[in-house]
Short mmCIF file of C-alpha atoms in Angstrom, two decimals:
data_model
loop_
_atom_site.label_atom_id
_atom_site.label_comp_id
_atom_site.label_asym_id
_atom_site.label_seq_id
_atom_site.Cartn_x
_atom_site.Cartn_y
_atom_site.Cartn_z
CA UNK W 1 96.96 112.40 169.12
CA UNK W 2 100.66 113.05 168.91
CA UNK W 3 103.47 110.48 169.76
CA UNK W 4 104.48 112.31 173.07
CA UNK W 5 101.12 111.35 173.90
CA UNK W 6 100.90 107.97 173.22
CA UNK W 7 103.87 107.61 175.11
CA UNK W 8 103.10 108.99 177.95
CA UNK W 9 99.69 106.79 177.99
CA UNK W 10 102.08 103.45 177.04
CA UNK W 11 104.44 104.42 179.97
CA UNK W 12 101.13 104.78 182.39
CA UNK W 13 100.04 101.53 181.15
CA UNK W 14 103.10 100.32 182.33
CA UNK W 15 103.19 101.72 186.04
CA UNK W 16 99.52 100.26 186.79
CA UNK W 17 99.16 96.91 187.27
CA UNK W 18 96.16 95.25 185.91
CA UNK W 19 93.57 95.87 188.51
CA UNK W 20 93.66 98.14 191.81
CA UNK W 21 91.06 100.18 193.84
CA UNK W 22 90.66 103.84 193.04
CA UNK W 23 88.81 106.56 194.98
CA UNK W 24 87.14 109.45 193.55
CA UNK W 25 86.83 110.49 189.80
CA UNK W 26 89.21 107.89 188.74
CA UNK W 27 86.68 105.24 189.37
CA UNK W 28 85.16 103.90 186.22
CA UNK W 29 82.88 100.92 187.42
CA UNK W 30 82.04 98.55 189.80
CA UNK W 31 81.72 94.80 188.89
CA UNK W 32 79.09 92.98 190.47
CA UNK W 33 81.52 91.26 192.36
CA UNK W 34 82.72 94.36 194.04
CA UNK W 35 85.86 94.99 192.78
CA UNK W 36 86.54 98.32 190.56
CA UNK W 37 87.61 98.49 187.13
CA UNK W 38 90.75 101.06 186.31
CA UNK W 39 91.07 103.44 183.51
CA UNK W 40 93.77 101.42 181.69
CA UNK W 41 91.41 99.38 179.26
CA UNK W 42 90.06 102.97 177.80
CA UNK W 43 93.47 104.44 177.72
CA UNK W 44 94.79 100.86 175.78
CA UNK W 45 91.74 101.41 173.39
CA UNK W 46 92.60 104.89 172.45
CA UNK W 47 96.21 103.48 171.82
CA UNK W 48 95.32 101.43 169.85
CA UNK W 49 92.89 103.97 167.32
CA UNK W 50 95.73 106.23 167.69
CA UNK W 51 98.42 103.59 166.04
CA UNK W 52 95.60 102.47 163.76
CA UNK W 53 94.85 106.43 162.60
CA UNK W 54 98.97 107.10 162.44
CA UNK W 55 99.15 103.96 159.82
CA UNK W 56 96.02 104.81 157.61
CA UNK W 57 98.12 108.65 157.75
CA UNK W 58 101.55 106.56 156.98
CA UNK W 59 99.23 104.81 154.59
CA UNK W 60 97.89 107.89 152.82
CA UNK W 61 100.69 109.61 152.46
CA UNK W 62 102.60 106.49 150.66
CA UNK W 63 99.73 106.60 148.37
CA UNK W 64 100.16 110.62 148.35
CA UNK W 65 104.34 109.84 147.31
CA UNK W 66 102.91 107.01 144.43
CA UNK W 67 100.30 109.32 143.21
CA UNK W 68 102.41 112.50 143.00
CA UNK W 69 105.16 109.89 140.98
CA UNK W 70 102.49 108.98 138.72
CA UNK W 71 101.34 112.19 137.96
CA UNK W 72 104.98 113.79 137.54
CA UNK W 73 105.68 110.77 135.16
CA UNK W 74 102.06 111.38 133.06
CA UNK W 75 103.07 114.92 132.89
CA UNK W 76 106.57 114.11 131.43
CA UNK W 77 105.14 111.49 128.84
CA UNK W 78 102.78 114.76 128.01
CA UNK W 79 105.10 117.06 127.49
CA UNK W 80 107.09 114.50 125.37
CA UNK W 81 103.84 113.60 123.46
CA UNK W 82 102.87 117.19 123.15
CA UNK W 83 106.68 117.98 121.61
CA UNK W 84 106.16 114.88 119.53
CA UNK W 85 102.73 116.22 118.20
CA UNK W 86 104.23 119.70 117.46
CA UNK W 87 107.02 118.26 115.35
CA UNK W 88 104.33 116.08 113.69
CA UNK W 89 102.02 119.29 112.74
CA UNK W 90 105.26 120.71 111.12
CA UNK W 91 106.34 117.57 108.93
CA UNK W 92 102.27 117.84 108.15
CA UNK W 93 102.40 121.36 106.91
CA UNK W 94 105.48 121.06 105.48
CA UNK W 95 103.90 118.39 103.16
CA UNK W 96 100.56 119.95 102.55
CA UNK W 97 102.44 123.22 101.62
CA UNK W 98 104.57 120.74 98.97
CA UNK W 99 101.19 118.59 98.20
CA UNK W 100 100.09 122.26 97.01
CA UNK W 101 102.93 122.60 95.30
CA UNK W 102 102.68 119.58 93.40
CA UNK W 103 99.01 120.14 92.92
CA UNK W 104 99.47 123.09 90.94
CA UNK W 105 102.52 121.71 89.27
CA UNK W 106 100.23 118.76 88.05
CA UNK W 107 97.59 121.18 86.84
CA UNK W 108 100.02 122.70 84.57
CA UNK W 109 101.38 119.22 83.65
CA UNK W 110 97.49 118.26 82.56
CA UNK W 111 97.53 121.68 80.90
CA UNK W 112 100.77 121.58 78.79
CA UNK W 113 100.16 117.35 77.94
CA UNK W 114 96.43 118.92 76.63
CA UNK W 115 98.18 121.29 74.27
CA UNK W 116 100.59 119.01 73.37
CA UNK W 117 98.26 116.47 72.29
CA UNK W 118 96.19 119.08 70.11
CA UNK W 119 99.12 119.91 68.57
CA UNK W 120 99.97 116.52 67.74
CA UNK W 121 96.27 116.14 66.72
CA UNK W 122 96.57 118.77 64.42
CA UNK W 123 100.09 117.61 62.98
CA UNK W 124 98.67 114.55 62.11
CA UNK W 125 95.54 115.71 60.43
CA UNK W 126 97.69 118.32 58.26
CA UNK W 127 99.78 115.11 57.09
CA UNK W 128 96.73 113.56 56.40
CA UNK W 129 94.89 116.26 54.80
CA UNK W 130 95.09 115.11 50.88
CA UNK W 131 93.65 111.73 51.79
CA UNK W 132 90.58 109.96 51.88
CA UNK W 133 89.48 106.18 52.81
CA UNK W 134 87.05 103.49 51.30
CA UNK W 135 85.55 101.35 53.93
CA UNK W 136 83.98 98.67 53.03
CA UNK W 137 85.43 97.49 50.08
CA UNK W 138 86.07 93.66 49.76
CA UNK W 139 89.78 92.60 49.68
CA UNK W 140 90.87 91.02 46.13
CA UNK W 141 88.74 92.55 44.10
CA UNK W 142 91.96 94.95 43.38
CA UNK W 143 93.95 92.76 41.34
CA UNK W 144 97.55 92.94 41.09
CA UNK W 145 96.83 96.97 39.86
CA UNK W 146 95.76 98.84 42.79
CA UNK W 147 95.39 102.44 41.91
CA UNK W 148 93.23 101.52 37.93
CA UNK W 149 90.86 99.75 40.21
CA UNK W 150 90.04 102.50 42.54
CA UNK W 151 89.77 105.18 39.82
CA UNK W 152 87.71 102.92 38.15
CA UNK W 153 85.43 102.48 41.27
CA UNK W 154 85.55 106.04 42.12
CA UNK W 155 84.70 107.28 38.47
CA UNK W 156 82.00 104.69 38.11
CA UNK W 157 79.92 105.66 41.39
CA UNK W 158 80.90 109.71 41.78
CA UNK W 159 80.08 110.58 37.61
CA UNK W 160 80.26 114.64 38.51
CA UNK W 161 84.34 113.73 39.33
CA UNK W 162 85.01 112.71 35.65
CA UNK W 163 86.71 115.52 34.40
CA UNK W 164 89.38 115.01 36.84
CA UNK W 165 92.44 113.35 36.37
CA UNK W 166 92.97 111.19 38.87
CA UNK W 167 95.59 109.48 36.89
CA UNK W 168 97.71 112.18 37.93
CA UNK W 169 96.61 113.49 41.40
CA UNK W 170 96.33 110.04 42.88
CA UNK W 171 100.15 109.51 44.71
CA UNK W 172 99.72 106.53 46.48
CA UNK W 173 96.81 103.29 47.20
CA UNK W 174 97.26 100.92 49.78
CA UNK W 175 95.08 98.96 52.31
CA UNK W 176 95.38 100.20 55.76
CA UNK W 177 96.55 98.45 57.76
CA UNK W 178 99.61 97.01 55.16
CA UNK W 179 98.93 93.72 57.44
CA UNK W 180 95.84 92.17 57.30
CA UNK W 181 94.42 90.70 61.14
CA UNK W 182 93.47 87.20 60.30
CA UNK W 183 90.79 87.75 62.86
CA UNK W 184 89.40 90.68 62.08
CA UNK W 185 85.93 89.47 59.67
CA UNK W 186 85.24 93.59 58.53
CA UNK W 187 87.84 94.35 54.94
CA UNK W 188 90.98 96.73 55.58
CA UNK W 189 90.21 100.47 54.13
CA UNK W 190 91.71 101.54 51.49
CA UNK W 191 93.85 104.51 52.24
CA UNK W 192 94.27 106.97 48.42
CA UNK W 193 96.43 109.90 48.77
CA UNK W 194 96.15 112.91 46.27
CA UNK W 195 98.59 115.16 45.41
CA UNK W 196 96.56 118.68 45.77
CA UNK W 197 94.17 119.85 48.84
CA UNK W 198 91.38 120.30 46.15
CA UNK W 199 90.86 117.10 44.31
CA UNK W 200 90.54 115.51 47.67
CA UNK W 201 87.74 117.47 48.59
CA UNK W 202 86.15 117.50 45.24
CA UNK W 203 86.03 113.81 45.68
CA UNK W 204 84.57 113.89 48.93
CA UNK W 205 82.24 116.16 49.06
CA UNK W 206 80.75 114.81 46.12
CA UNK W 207 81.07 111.59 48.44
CA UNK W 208 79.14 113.12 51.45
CA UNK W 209 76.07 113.93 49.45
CA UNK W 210 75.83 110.07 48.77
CA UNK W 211 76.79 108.50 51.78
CA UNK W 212 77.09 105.20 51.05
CA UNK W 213 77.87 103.53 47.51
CA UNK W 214 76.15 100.34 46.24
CA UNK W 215 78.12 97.93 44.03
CA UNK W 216 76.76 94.41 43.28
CA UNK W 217 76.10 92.59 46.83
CA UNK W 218 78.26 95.10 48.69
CA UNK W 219 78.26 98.87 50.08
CA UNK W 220 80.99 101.13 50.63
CA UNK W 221 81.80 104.85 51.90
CA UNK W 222 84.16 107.75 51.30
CA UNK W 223 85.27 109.54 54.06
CA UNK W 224 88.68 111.80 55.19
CA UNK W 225 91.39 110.45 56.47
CA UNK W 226 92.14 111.84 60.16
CA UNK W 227 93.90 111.00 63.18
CA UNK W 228 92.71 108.04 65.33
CA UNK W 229 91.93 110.64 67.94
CA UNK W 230 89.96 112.32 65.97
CA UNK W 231 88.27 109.68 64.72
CA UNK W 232 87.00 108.48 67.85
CA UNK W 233 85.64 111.98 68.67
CA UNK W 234 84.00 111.78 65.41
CA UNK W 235 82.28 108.56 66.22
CA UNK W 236 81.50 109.99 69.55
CA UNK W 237 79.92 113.37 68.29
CA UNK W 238 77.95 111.15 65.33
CA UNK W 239 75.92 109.48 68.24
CA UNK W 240 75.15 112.84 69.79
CA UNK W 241 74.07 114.07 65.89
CA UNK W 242 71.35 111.71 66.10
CA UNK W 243 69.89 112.40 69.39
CA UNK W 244 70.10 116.16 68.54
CA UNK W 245 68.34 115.39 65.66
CA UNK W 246 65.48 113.85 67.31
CA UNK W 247 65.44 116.88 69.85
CA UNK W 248 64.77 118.90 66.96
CA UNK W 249 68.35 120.44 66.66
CA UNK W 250 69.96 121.00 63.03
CA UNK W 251 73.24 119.74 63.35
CA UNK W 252 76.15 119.42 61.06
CA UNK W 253 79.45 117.50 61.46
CA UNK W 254 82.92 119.91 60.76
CA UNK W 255 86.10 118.94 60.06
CA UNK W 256 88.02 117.76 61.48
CA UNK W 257 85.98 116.89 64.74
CA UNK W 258 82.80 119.39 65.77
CA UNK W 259 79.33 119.98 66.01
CA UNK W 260 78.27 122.93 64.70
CA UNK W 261 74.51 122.50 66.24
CA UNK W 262 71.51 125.67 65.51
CA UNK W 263 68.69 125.22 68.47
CA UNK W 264 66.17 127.92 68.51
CA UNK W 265 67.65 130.38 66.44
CA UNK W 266 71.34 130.03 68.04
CA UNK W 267 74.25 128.42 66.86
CA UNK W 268 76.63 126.34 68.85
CA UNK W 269 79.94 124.93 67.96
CA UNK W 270 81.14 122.00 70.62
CA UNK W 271 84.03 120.24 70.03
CA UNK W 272 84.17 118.45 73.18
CA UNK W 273 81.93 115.55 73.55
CA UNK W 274 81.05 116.24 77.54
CA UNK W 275 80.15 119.74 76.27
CA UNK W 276 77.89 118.06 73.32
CA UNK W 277 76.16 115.78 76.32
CA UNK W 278 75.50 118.53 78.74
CA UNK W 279 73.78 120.74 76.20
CA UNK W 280 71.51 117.50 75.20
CA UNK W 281 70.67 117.41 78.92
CA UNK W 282 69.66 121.24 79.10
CA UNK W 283 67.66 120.72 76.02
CA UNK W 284 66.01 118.15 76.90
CA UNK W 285 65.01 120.16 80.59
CA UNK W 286 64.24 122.77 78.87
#
């Protein structure tokens, strides 16, 4: 119902007084009593469910105006969160592209620090190529003249050597470390350094046939003297010699730090102890 029509009922409401007598149509009821009932109460009712109606509208539409605000102010904190996010995905591929980057910079890093370390390897087993160490030797039994005692040892437990004169080829004898670990229970090695390639390996392959040496109450060993590196590896690849050996496997150890391993008919040389390990596993599937 419109306003002009609320009006007009408000204004008819206000011409009628509360009760008078009507003829015809107009009459709506008749009271027990006998006096007639005008049309004013049903005209004040729909008044009143038209104002009611217009407020819910008024109503709505305020919640309409709120809603609309709401949803324009969402949409602008989307936008600004969907600007933020692209600028985000940028910096995030920007990084993974330098990540990448890095990565394969790294790689190389790993790479070149490998090589550099086999070099270095290598340098240090050429410096130490003319020597060999006794382990196992007790400390004093030296005397105040180092090197007569250990051509004395070595002539006395390697005879075939005796036409060699260590007098001359032997450079240098010291125990190794100079500085002897009070804690440390095992005896230093002696460290012997030869002058030529070949007396050193006379010596120690003659050495290698033995293994170890008994004098008296005590045992000792010849072996070459290589990096620390290397030895580890060495110490590493002589536990996998063992369990090759049980496999069946011939196995032999090369200088300065491989296995050169024969297993049904083929030969394999490993340097690298993972390598060593993963062929024991294929063996033993096998």
């Amino acid at each position: 119902m419109s306003d002009q029509a609320v009006k007009e009922l408000e204004g008819q409401r206000g011409d009628s007084p509360g009760s008078v007598t009507l003829s015809g149509t107009e009459t709506e009821g008749i009271h027990p009593g006998g006096s007639v009932t005008h049309s004013t109460d049903v005209q004040a009712l729909l008044i009143s469910l038209t104002k009611e109606i217009r407020e819910k509208f008024e109503i709505s539409e305020n919640n309409q105006a709120r809603i609309r605000e709401a949803c324009e102010v969402l949409e602008s904190k989307i936008n600004l969160l969907s600007d933020r996010l692209g600028k985000l995905e940028a910096v995030v591929e920007a990084q993974e592209e330098r990540l990448l980057v890095q990565s394969k910079d790294i790689s190389q890093l790993k790479r070149g620090e490998k090589m550099l370390q086999d070099k270095l390897e290598s340098l240090e087993n050429n410096m130490r190529r003319n020597n060999i160490r006794l382990l196992g030797v007790p400390e004093g039994l030296e005397g105040e003249d180092f090197k007569t005692y250990v051509i004395a040892l070595i002539k006395e437990t390697i005879p075939n050597i005796a036409m060699l004169n260590l007098e001359e080829d032997i450079q240098r004898v010291h125990r190794d470390p100079f500085k002897k670990n009070p804690g440390r229970k095992n005896p230093r090695r002696i460290l012997i350094n030869f002058s030529t390639y070949t007396t050193k390996e006379r010596i120690l392959s003659e050495a290698l046939k033995v293994g170890a040496f008994s004098k008296g109450e005590w045992s000792f060993c010849i072996r070459s003297d290589v990096s620390k590196v290397t030895l580890d590896r060495q110490w590493e690849l002589g536990n996998f010699m063992r369990e090759l050996r049980s496999l069946g496997a011939t196995v032999q150890l090369r200088f300065p730090s491989a296995l050169l391993i024969m297993w049904k008919n083929k030969m394999y040389n490993m340097r690298d102890p993972g390598e060593v390990s993963a062929f024991i596993e294929q063996i033993k599937a096998s």
